[in-house]
């Protein structure tokens, strides 16, 4: 049996009848840029998240960058974010000329709210919580610090479409929130894509200008914008896929529960779970000893795995200029050495989960401390 890490081919086969007519229609009508499909998807996605506005853009990274820029964040400013994230979170801060101020994660792999107050300086403009692996950050704690210290909250929800905190979807807590529609994300396009959501009408308006050369009317440029639009074809695909998102996330949660039960039998701790509704298991991440040997044992059985992420942001050569060292963020560094992501996608079967668990069981001496 082969168990891929994600299976986008299986997902396409299941969606073919639904999605191909929509793609064909975009081609037939030649409405490739800023067409009705984009407006329709933006409206539905905003309503799904529970915000007033959604602005589709070319990627999750562009979403973060534009969101920061739209808030006036740039050179001389600081943004606080977790060291334990995908590098794009920090790159967006750097791209607007601001300084990423990293803090360690907590036992849930998420930004540690207890670290925030000490990280605030007179230059701090925003906190960027990352709903990592699909688990919602406890947003009341983040919003509380932000209110007290007069900071913006920019959510990085790239891995957490549909995750909830206190019954509300992530993306509805920050001043702005950013999503990625990279193909492997819980809601993925057939190429790159992203979105920014907000309740602020003026901000949404500025973001629409920024993503389209600063124009409201063709050839009249009100600000120095760029070209960062979400294609109509991708919007049409996302419009179809959004209808399936909740069912897909339910399937991910069922698979996670099945993994949890099987792994408990062999002494492997399940991933931390703050609240059930809050987790949409973009990734199912366990910790193992002797990771390389476990990866190899699974690979020999045809099971693909991932590591998210092997090198924390502060130890990346690209961020040597931050002047941070090994030992600065103990929790983040420890998990970078131990985390292992198991196959997780909605189409995963019970047999595949059992097969992965059995394979882990036979390598348990390597996996368990
Ligand atoms: C995927 C991802 C991004 C970047 O999104 P792209 O669409 O790939 O640019 C940003 N932050 C996190 C946490 C991500 O997982």
Coordinates of N, CA, C and O and ligand atoms in Angstrom, one line a residue, residues 58-64 84-90 128 130-133 156-160 178-183 185 191-194 282-283 309, ligand 1:
X58 N -2.8 37.2 -5.0 CA -2.0 36.2 -5.7 C -1.5 35.1 -4.9 O -1.2 34.0 -5.4
X59 N -1.3 35.3 -3.6 CA -0.7 34.2 -2.7 C -0.9 34.6 -1.2 O -1.3 35.8 -0.9
X60 N -0.7 33.7 -0.4 CA -0.7 34.0 1.1 C 0.3 34.9 1.5 O 0.1 35.8 2.4
X61 N 1.5 34.8 0.9 CA 2.6 35.7 1.3 C 2.2 37.2 0.8 O 2.4 38.1 1.6
X62 N 1.7 37.3 -0.4 CA 1.3 38.6 -0.8 C 0.2 39.2 0.1 O 0.1 40.4 0.4
X63 N -0.7 38.3 0.6 CA -1.8 38.7 1.5 C -1.2 39.3 2.7 O -1.6 40.4 3.1
X64 N -0.2 38.7 3.3 CA 0.4 39.2 4.5 C 1.1 40.5 4.3 O 1.0 41.4 5.1
X84 N 8.2 29.7 15.6 CA 7.8 28.5 15.1 C 6.7 28.7 14.0 O 5.5 28.6 14.3
X85 N 7.1 29.0 12.8 CA 6.1 29.2 11.7 C 6.8 28.9 10.4 O 8.1 28.7 10.4
X86 N 6.1 28.9 9.3 CA 6.7 28.8 8.0 C 7.3 30.2 7.8 O 6.8 31.2 8.2
X87 N 8.4 30.2 7.0 CA 9.2 31.4 6.9 C 8.4 32.6 6.3 O 8.8 33.7 6.5
X88 N 7.4 32.2 5.5 CA 6.6 33.3 4.8 C 6.1 34.3 5.7 O 6.0 35.5 5.4
X89 N 5.7 33.9 7.0 CA 5.2 34.9 7.9 C 6.2 36.0 8.2 O 5.9 37.2 8.2
X90 N 7.5 35.6 8.4 CA 8.5 36.6 8.7 C 8.9 37.3 7.4 O 9.2 38.5 7.4
X128 N 1.4 39.2 15.0 CA 0.9 38.3 14.0 C 0.9 36.8 14.5 O 1.8 36.1 14.4
X130 N 0.0 33.0 14.3 CA -0.1 32.0 13.2 C -0.9 30.8 13.7 O -0.5 30.2 14.7
X131 N -2.0 30.5 13.1 CA -2.8 29.3 13.5 C -2.1 28.1 12.9 O -2.6 27.5 11.9
X132 N -1.0 27.7 13.5 CA -0.1 26.7 12.9 C -0.7 25.3 12.9 O -1.3 24.9 13.9
X133 N -0.5 24.6 11.9 CA -0.9 23.2 11.7 C -2.4 23.1 11.6 O -3.0 22.0 11.5
X156 N -2.2 35.2 10.7 CA -1.8 34.4 9.6 C -2.6 33.1 9.7 O -2.3 32.2 10.5
X157 N -3.6 33.0 8.9 CA -4.5 31.9 8.9 C -4.3 31.0 7.7 O -5.2 30.2 7.3
X158 N -3.1 31.0 7.2 CA -2.8 30.3 5.9 C -3.0 28.8 6.1 O -3.2 28.1 5.1
X159 N -2.9 28.2 7.3 CA -3.1 26.8 7.5 C -4.4 26.4 8.2 O -4.5 25.3 8.7
X160 N -5.3 27.4 8.3 CA -6.4 27.1 9.2 C -7.8 27.5 8.7 O -8.6 28.0 9.5
X178 N -5.1 36.8 7.0 CA -4.6 36.4 5.7 C -4.7 34.9 5.5 O -4.4 34.2 6.4
X179 N -5.1 34.5 4.3 CA -5.3 33.1 4.0 C -4.4 32.8 2.8 O -4.2 33.7 1.9
X180 N -3.9 31.6 2.7 CA -3.3 31.1 1.5 C -4.1 30.0 0.8 O -4.8 29.2 1.5
X181 N -4.2 30.1 -0.5 CA -4.9 29.0 -1.2 C -3.9 28.2 -2.0 O -4.2 27.6 -3.1
X182 N -2.6 28.1 -1.5 CA -1.7 27.2 -2.1 C -2.3 25.8 -2.2 O -3.1 25.4 -1.4
X183 N -2.0 25.0 -3.3 CA -2.8 23.8 -3.6 C -2.9 22.8 -2.4 O -4.0 22.2 -2.2
X185 N -3.1 23.5 0.8 CA -3.7 24.0 2.0 C -5.1 23.4 2.1 O -5.7 22.8 1.2
X191 N -3.2 26.3 -8.3 CA -2.1 27.2 -8.5 C -2.0 28.1 -7.3 O -2.5 27.7 -6.2
X192 N -1.3 29.2 -7.4 CA -1.2 30.1 -6.2 C -2.4 30.9 -6.0 O -3.1 31.3 -7.0
X193 N -2.7 31.3 -4.8 CA -3.8 32.2 -4.5 C -3.7 32.6 -3.0 O -3.1 31.9 -2.2
X194 N -4.4 33.7 -2.7 CA -4.5 34.1 -1.3 C -5.7 35.1 -1.1 O -6.3 35.5 -2.1
X282 N -4.6 20.8 9.4 CA -3.9 21.0 8.1 C -2.7 20.0 8.1 O -2.5 19.4 7.1
X283 N -2.1 19.9 9.3 CA -1.1 18.9 9.4 C -1.3 18.1 10.7 O -1.8 18.6 11.7
X309 N 8.7 22.5 11.0 CA 9.7 22.8 10.0 C 11.0 22.4 10.5 O 11.3 22.5 11.7
Ligands
LIG1 C1 1.6 28.6 3.2 C2 1.8 29.6 4.3 C3 2.1 31.0 4.0 C4 2.3 31.5 2.6 O1 1.3 31.2 1.7 P1 1.7 31.2 0.1 O2 0.3 31.1 -0.5 O3 2.4 29.9 -0.1 O4 2.4 32.4 -0.2 C5 2.2 31.9 5.0 N1 2.2 31.4 6.3 C6 2.0 30.2 6.6 C7 1.9 29.8 8.1 C8 1.8 29.2 5.6 O5 1.6 27.9 6.0

